[in-house]
Amino acid sequence: MGTVTQNNIVRNERADFLPLQGTDYVEFYVGNAKQAAHFYKTAFGFQSLAYAGPETGVKDRASYAVRQNKLTFVFTTPLRSQNEVADHIYKHGDGVKILALKVEDAFDAWEQTTTRGGKSYMEPVTLKDESGEVVISGIHTYGETVHLFIERKSYTGVFMPGYRKWDSLYNPVQTGLLYVDHCVGNVGWNQMNPWVRFYEEVMGFRNILTFDDTDISTEYSALMSKVMSNGNGFVKFPINEPAEGKKKSQIEEYLDYYDGEGCQHVALATENIVQTVTDLQSRGIEFLKVPTSYYDELIERVGHIDEDLAPLKELGILVDRDEEGYLLQIFTKPIEDRPTLFFEIIQRKGAKSFGKGNFKALFEAIEREQDLRGNL
Ligand code: FE2
């Protein structure tokens, strides 16, 4: 019985104090939200969802929410200078401001995290309209990035109070993007471990994978990375920091151009990467390319895969295997003029890892682009 009791104590100590139901939405602060929303509809196949702005009682900004399956993106732009959205885009350019997490209890999420040292961004507020109520609270994370906790169990409206339904005559077809697989943060020199501790202590995450500079270095540059996961694995945040190399780390280039720490990439899941990437490419999304020699020994390295090699090679899709299965992935070029945010498209076939076997080929491809910008 003693053993059972002990196990119970251990289990209780490890009980998830911040149960997360997944990513609720990702909000980008951008120079022109109307055009950004159009771009994400056109290029990525998102659908119009909701709008907030002066017409809905919001005076200082306009926001467009778009959706594809379980993915919700919000694009927000300032209507005047001298507000926090304007300051954010002046400093960082277009980028991710909010990684919003869906919770059962936004008041409890705020209490649990702020009592553990999280810096409050927003005390719990209840927003109401005729469709019910949404409770929102939030804490700061790296750079000027924020985690909002969204409780929407008593809400039946299209997005949240303050927004109205956005009907559009322009509805490009979807591209098979399903949900956020993970969001990666770039932090400064020697800042990876402090942020790992933040996710452990303040948010109850675990470090599930670590890559040091011997895993992630090319001839020229290096980085280190630790993957943080919440209790149920629905939310994963890898954290990168630059490492010393012969030349400038891709993480340093990001930090220079974003003017600080921030979200480097958001990985979007699909169940048919060949079809999704074919669609995205035909709509103008540009992807990083690895040399075709990458495919010469691919099957020897990863073993049997269900997909034909030819379309993978044609599109530049990468493959890696771990103990549990394999994954297919590809990375876009930066999605704005600053070399900052990009997207990953990922299809998991059992693998729960992040494509370590592709790092070298991938980072050499990133460095070729970095070199073209004169930043290597
Ligand atoms: Fe990734």
Short mmCIF file of C-alpha atoms in Angstrom, two decimals, residues 46-174:
data_model
loop_
_atom_site.label_atom_id
_atom_site.label_comp_id
_atom_site.label_asym_id
_atom_site.label_seq_id
_atom_site.Cartn_x
_atom_site.Cartn_y
_atom_site.Cartn_z
CA PHE A 46 -7.82 30.44 -45.09
CA GLN A 47 -11.52 31.38 -44.95
CA SER A 48 -12.98 34.69 -43.80
CA LEU A 49 -14.26 34.37 -40.23
CA ALA A 50 -14.67 37.62 -38.27
CA TYR A 51 -13.83 41.31 -38.24
CA ALA A 52 -13.34 43.90 -35.50
CA GLY A 53 -12.73 47.62 -36.00
CA PRO A 54 -14.38 51.01 -35.73
CA GLU A 55 -17.66 49.55 -37.07
CA THR A 56 -17.76 47.12 -34.13
CA GLY A 57 -16.74 49.65 -31.52
CA VAL A 58 -12.96 49.11 -31.57
CA LYS A 59 -11.47 52.55 -32.15
CA ASP A 60 -7.68 52.15 -32.38
CA ARG A 61 -7.23 49.04 -34.53
CA ALA A 62 -8.74 46.69 -37.10
CA SER A 63 -8.55 42.90 -36.84
CA TYR A 64 -9.42 40.19 -39.34
CA ALA A 65 -9.81 36.58 -38.19
CA VAL A 66 -9.45 33.80 -40.75
CA ARG A 67 -9.81 30.06 -40.28
CA GLN A 68 -8.86 26.76 -41.88
CA ASN A 69 -9.94 23.61 -40.01
CA LYS A 70 -8.57 24.05 -36.45
CA LEU A 71 -6.23 26.88 -37.45
CA THR A 72 -7.31 30.41 -36.59
CA PHE A 73 -5.12 33.39 -37.49
CA VAL A 74 -5.90 37.00 -36.56
CA PHE A 75 -4.29 39.97 -38.33
CA THR A 76 -4.35 43.25 -36.44
CA THR A 77 -3.24 46.67 -37.63
CA PRO A 78 -3.17 50.06 -35.89
CA LEU A 79 -5.44 52.83 -37.20
CA ARG A 80 -3.21 55.61 -35.89
CA SER A 81 0.36 56.11 -34.74
CA GLN A 82 1.27 56.07 -31.10
CA ASN A 83 -0.48 52.95 -30.00
CA GLU A 84 1.02 49.65 -28.90
CA VAL A 85 0.25 47.88 -32.19
CA ALA A 86 1.92 50.69 -34.17
CA ASP A 87 4.95 50.61 -31.87
CA HIS A 88 5.19 46.84 -32.24
CA ILE A 89 5.26 46.86 -36.03
CA TYR A 90 7.60 49.88 -36.15
CA LYS A 91 10.12 47.88 -34.11
CA HIS A 92 9.54 44.31 -35.28
CA GLY A 93 7.85 44.54 -38.66
CA ASP A 94 4.99 42.10 -39.22
CA GLY A 95 5.17 39.30 -36.67
CA VAL A 96 3.47 37.07 -34.14
CA LYS A 97 2.25 38.98 -31.10
CA ILE A 98 -0.08 36.50 -29.44
CA LEU A 99 0.07 32.72 -29.09
CA ALA A 100 -3.40 32.18 -27.60
CA LEU A 101 -4.05 28.95 -25.72
CA LYS A 102 -7.46 27.41 -25.15
CA VAL A 103 -8.25 26.68 -21.49
CA GLU A 104 -11.17 25.49 -19.40
CA ASP A 105 -10.67 28.29 -16.86
CA ALA A 106 -8.88 31.50 -17.87
CA PHE A 107 -9.02 32.93 -14.35
CA ASP A 108 -7.30 29.84 -12.91
CA ALA A 109 -4.72 29.81 -15.74
CA TRP A 110 -3.79 33.40 -14.90
CA GLU A 111 -3.62 32.68 -11.17
CA GLN A 112 -1.55 29.51 -11.58
CA THR A 113 0.98 31.17 -13.88
CA THR A 114 1.29 34.57 -12.21
CA THR A 115 1.71 33.05 -8.73
CA ARG A 116 4.57 31.00 -10.20
CA GLY A 117 6.35 34.11 -11.46
CA GLY A 118 4.67 34.76 -14.81
CA LYS A 119 4.41 38.47 -15.61
CA SER A 120 0.80 39.47 -16.13
CA TYR A 121 -0.12 40.93 -19.54
CA MET A 122 -3.86 40.98 -18.92
CA GLU A 123 -5.83 40.25 -15.78
CA PRO A 124 -8.86 38.03 -16.42
CA VAL A 125 -11.64 39.92 -18.22
CA THR A 126 -15.05 38.63 -19.26
CA LEU A 127 -16.19 39.79 -22.69
CA LYS A 128 -19.91 39.43 -23.40
CA ASP A 129 -22.27 39.74 -26.31
CA GLU A 130 -25.57 38.14 -27.38
CA SER A 131 -23.75 34.83 -28.10
CA GLY A 132 -22.42 34.40 -24.58
CA GLU A 133 -19.13 35.19 -22.93
CA VAL A 134 -15.40 34.63 -23.39
CA VAL A 135 -12.93 35.00 -20.52
CA ILE A 136 -9.42 36.14 -21.47
CA SER A 137 -6.26 36.56 -19.41
CA GLY A 138 -2.60 36.60 -20.36
CA ILE A 139 1.06 36.58 -19.46
CA HIS A 140 4.22 37.78 -21.18
CA THR A 141 6.72 35.36 -22.71
CA TYR A 142 9.98 35.96 -24.66
CA GLY A 143 10.50 39.38 -26.27
CA GLU A 144 7.21 41.22 -26.67
CA THR A 145 5.33 38.00 -27.36
CA VAL A 146 2.30 37.13 -25.24
CA HIS A 147 0.34 34.04 -24.23
CA LEU A 148 -3.36 34.68 -23.86
CA PHE A 149 -5.55 32.13 -22.10
CA ILE A 150 -8.94 31.87 -23.82
CA GLU A 151 -11.96 30.33 -22.11
CA ARG A 152 -14.81 30.05 -24.59
CA LYS A 153 -16.98 27.24 -23.19
CA SER A 154 -19.90 29.66 -22.69
CA TYR A 155 -19.66 31.20 -26.15
CA THR A 156 -21.49 30.22 -29.34
CA GLY A 157 -20.58 33.21 -31.52
CA VAL A 158 -18.36 33.16 -34.60
CA PHE A 159 -15.10 34.21 -32.85
CA MET A 160 -15.40 36.41 -29.78
CA PRO A 161 -17.23 39.47 -28.47
CA GLY A 162 -16.11 42.64 -30.24
CA TYR A 163 -16.00 40.82 -33.58
CA ARG A 164 -18.75 40.44 -36.14
CA LYS A 165 -19.05 37.68 -38.73
CA TRP A 166 -17.01 38.44 -41.84
CA ASP A 167 -18.80 37.32 -44.98
CA SER A 168 -16.82 37.65 -48.17
CA LEU A 169 -17.56 37.00 -51.83
CA TYR A 170 -13.94 35.88 -52.20
CA ASN A 171 -13.44 32.37 -50.81
CA PRO A 172 -10.43 30.54 -52.28
CA VAL A 173 -10.42 26.80 -51.57
CA GLN A 174 -8.52 25.46 -48.59
#
